[in-house]
Short mmCIF file of C-alpha atoms in Angstrom, two decimals:
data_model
loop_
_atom_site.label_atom_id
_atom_site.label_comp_id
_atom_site.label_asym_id
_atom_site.label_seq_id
_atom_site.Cartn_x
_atom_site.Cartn_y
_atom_site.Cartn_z
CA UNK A 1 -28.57 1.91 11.69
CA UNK A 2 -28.60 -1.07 9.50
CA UNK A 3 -29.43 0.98 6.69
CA UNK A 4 -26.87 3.25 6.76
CA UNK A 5 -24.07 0.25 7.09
CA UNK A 6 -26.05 -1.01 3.83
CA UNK A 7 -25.82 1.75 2.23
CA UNK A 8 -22.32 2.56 2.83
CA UNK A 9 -21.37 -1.18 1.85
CA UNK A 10 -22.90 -0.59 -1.34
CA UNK A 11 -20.94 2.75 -1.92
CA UNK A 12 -17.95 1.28 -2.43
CA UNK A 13 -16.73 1.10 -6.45
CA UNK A 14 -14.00 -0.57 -7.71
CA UNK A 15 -12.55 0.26 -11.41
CA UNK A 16 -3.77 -2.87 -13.71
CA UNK A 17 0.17 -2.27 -13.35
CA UNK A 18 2.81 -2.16 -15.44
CA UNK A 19 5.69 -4.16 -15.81
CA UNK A 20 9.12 -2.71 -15.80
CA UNK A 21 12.29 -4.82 -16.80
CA UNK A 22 15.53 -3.37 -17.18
CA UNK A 23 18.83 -4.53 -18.93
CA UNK A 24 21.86 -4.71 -16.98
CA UNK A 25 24.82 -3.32 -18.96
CA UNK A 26 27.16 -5.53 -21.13
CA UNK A 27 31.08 -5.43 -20.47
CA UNK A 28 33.76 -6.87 -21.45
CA UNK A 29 36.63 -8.51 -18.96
CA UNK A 30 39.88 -7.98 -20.24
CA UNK A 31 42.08 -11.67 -20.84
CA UNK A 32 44.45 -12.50 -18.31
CA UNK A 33 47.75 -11.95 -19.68
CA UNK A 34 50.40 -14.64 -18.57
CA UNK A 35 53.78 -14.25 -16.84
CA UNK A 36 56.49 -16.05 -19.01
CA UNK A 37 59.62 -16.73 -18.01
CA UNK A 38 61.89 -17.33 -20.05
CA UNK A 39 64.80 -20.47 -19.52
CA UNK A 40 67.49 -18.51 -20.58
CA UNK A 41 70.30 -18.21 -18.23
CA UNK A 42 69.25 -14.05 -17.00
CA UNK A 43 70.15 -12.48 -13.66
CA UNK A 44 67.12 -12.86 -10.67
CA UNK A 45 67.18 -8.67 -11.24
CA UNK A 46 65.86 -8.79 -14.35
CA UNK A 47 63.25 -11.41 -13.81
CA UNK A 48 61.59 -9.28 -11.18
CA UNK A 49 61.75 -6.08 -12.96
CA UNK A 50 59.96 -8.07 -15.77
CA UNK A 51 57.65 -10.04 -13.20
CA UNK A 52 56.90 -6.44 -11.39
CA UNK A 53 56.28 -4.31 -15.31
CA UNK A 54 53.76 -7.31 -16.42
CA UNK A 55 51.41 -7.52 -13.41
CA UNK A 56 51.48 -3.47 -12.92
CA UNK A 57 50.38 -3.56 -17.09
CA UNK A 58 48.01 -5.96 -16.03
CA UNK A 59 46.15 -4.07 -13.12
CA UNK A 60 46.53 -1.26 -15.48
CA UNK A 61 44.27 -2.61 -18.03
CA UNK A 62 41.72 -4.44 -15.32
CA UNK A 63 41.32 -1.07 -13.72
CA UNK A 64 40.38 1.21 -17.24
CA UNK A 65 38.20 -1.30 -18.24
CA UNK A 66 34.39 -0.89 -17.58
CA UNK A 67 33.17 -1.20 -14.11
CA UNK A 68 30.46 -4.20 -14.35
CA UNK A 69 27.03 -3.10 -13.39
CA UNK A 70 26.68 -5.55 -10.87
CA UNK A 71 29.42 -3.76 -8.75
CA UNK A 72 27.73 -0.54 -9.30
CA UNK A 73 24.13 -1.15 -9.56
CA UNK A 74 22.60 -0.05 -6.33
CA UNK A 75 18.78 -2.16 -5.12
CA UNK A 76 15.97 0.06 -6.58
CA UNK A 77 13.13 0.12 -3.90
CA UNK A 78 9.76 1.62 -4.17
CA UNK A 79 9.74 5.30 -2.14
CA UNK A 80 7.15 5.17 0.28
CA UNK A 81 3.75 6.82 0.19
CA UNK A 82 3.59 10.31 1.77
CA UNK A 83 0.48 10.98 4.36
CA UNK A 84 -1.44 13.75 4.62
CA UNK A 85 -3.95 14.13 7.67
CA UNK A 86 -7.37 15.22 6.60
CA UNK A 87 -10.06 17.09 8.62
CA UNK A 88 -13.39 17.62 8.29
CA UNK A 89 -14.25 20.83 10.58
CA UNK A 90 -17.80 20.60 9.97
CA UNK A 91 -18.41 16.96 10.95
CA UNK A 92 -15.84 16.37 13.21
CA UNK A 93 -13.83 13.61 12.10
CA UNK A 94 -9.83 13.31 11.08
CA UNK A 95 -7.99 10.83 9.02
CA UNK A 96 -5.04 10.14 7.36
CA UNK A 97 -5.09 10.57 3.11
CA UNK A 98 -2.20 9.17 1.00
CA UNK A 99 -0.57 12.37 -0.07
CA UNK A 100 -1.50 11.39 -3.82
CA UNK A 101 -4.88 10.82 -4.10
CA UNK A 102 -7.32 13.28 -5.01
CA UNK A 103 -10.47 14.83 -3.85
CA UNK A 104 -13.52 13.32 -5.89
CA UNK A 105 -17.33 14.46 -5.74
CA UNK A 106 -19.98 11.25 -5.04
CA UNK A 107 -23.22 11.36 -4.04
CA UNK A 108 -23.81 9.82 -0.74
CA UNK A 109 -20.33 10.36 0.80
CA UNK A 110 -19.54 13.18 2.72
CA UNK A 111 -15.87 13.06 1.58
CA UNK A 112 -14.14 10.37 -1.16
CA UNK A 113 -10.38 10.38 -2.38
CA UNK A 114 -9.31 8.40 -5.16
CA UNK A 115 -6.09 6.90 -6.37
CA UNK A 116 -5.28 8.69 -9.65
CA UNK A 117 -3.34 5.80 -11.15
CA UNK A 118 -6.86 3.69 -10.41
CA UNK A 119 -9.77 5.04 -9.40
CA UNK A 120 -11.19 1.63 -7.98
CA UNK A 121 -9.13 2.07 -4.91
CA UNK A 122 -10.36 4.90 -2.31
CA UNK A 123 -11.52 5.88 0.78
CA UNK A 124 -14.80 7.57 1.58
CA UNK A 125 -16.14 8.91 4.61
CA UNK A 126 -20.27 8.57 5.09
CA UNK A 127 -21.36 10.47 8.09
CA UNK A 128 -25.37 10.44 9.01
CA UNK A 129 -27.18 11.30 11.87
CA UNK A 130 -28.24 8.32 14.42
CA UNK A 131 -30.20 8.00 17.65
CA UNK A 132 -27.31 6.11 19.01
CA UNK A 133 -24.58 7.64 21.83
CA UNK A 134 -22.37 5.00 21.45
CA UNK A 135 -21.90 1.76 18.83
CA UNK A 136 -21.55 -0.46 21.47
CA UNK A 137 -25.23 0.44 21.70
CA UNK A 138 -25.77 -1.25 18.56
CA UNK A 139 -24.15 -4.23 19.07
CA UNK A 140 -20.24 -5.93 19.33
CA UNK A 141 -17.53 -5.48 16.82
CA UNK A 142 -19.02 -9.01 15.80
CA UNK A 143 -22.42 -8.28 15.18
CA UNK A 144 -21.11 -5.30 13.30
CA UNK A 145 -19.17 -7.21 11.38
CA UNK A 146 -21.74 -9.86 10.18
CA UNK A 147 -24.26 -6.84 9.55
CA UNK A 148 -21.74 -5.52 6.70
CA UNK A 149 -20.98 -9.14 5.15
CA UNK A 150 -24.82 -9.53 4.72
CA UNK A 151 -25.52 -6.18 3.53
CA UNK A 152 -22.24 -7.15 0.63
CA UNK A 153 -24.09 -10.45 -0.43
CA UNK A 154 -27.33 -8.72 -1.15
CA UNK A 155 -25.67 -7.53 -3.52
CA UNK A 156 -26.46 -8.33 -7.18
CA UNK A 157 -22.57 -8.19 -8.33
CA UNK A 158 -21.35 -9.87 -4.94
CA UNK A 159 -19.83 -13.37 -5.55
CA UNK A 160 -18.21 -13.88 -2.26
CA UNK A 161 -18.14 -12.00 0.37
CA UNK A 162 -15.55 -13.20 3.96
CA UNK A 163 -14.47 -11.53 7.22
CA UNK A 164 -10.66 -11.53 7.64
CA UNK A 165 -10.29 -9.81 10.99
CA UNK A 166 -12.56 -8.01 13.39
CA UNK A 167 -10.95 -4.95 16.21
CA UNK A 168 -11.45 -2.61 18.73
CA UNK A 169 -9.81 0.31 19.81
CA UNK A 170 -10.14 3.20 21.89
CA UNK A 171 -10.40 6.86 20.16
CA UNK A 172 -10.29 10.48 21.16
CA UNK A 173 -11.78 10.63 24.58
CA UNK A 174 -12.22 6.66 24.86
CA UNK A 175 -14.52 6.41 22.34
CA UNK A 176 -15.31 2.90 20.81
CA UNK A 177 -13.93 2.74 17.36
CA UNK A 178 -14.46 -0.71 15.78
CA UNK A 179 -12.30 -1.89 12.36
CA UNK A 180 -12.91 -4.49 10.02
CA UNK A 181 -11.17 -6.37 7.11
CA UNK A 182 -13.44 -8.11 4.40
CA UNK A 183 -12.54 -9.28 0.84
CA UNK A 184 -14.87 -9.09 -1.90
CA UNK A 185 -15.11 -10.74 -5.11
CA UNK A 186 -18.00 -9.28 -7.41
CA UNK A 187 -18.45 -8.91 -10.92
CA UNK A 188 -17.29 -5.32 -11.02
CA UNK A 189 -14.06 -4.55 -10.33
CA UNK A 190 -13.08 -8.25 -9.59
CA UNK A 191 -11.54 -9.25 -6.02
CA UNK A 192 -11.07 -6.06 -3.54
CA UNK A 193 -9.77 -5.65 0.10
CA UNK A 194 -12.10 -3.41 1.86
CA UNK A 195 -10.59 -1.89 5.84
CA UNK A 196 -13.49 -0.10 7.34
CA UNK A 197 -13.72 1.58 10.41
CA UNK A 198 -16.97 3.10 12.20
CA UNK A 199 -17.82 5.33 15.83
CA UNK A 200 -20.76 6.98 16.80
CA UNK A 201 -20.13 10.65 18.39
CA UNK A 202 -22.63 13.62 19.43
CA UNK A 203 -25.17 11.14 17.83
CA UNK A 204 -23.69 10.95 14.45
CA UNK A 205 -22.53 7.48 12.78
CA UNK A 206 -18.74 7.64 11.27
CA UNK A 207 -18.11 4.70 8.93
CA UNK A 208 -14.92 4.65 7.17
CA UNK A 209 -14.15 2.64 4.25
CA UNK A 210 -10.91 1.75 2.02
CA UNK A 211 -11.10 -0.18 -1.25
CA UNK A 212 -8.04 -2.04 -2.59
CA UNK A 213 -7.78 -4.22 -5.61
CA UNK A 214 -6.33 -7.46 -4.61
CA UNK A 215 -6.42 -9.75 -7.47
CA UNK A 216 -4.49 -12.94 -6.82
CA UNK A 217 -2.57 -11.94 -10.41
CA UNK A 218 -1.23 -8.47 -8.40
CA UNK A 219 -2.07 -8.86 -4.59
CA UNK A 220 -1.78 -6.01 -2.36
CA UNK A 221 2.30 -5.57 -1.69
CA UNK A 222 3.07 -5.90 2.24
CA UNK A 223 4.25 -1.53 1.80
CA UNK A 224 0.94 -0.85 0.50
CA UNK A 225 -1.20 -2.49 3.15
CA UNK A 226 0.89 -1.27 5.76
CA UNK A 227 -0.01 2.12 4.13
CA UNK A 228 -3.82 1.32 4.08
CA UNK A 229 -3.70 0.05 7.81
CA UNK A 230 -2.25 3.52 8.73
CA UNK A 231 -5.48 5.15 6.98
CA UNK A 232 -7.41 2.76 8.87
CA UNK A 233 -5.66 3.35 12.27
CA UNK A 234 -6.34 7.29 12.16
CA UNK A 235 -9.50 7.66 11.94
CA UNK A 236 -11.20 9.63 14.44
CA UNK A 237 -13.10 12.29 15.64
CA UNK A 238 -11.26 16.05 15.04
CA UNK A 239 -9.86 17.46 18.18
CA UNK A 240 -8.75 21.09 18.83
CA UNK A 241 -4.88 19.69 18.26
CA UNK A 242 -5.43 18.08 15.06
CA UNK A 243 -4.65 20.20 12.06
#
């Protein structure tokens, strides 16, 4: 069993954005025109019909004269990443994929998706056979946990290696699912954010694992990790409803 979480940890690959900056349009505010009234003996009539001709020639011009953008300009926000839900007939497990990553072929993963736009961050699946009926049998979330940071700082490229947060929760049919979250600085692919997940069903081991770049120059965005978390969540095995 310790194996196989050391040779999933070591699975894991990692391989920047762009900047987008926009102009806001130029316009140009028409000048006030003043109301002048002249001290020349004239009757109140005509002063308001001139009063009433200058400010309607006024709100004339003010009104054909461009709209400034930041009356029109509507905040641009990042559309959400789609899900799709994956299943794996043949082993028996079910996740959620973001919508556009794609199917990749790597030796020693039963399934791996990539992000297109970089092909450091993805999730893999590794399922191998065990003598185990249950993870709990091989130890606490805890233990786990510290197997998986060990196995990362054997490593040769490892430079630090730190647990962030350590779960449990309850899958199809109550089965024991424990999560982790780990960063990982190594000399390739820099700092990374790793979610993994891992149950042991029909005595098979599941272990889940998502790789992020989190650089501190372009951390993971609060949208994108809720995405990842969702990934992380859904994991489990495939059930006769899931499609």
């Amino acid at each position: 069993m310790e194996m196989m979480l050391q040779r999933w940890v070591c699975g894991s690959q990692c391989h920047q954005h762009k900047l987008w900056v926009e102009k806001s349009s130029q316009f140009i505010r028409p000048k006030a025109r003043k109301l002048v009234v002249s001290s020349s003996s004239s009757t109140p009539s005509r002063l308001l019909s001139r009063s009433k001709r200058t400010l309607g020639l006024s709100l004339l011009i003010w009104v054909c004269s461009p709209i400034p953008s930041f009356l029109i300009a509507m905040p641009q926000t990042q559309q959400p990443e789609l899900l799709d839900r994956y299943t794996d007939t043949k082993e028996g497990f079910s996740l959620l994929i973001p919508s556009s990553w794609v199917k990749v072929e790597k030796a020693g993963a039963t399934v791996l998706f990539e992000d297109a736009s970089s092909r450091g961050n993805n999730v893999g699946v590794v399922v191998s056979p065990v003598r185990l009926s249950s993870l709990k049998d091989f130890g606490s979330p805890q233990f786990v946990a510290d197997k998986l940071i060990q196995a990362e700082k054997r490593k040769e490229s490892t430079k630090e290696a730190e647990v962030i947060a350590v779960a449990e929760r309850s899958g199809d049919g109550v089965l024991p699912v424990y999560e982790f979250e780990y960063k990982v600085d190594s000399t390739r692919g820099g700092m990374k954010r790793i979610f993994s997940a891992a149950f042991v069903a029909s005595k098979k081991l599941y272990l889940l694992n998502i790789s992020y770049s989190d650089r501190p120059e372009n951390p993971i965005d609060p949208q994108t990790r809720l995405l990842l978390e969702k990934v992380l969540h859904s994991f489990d095995m495939a059930s006769s409803s899931t499609t």
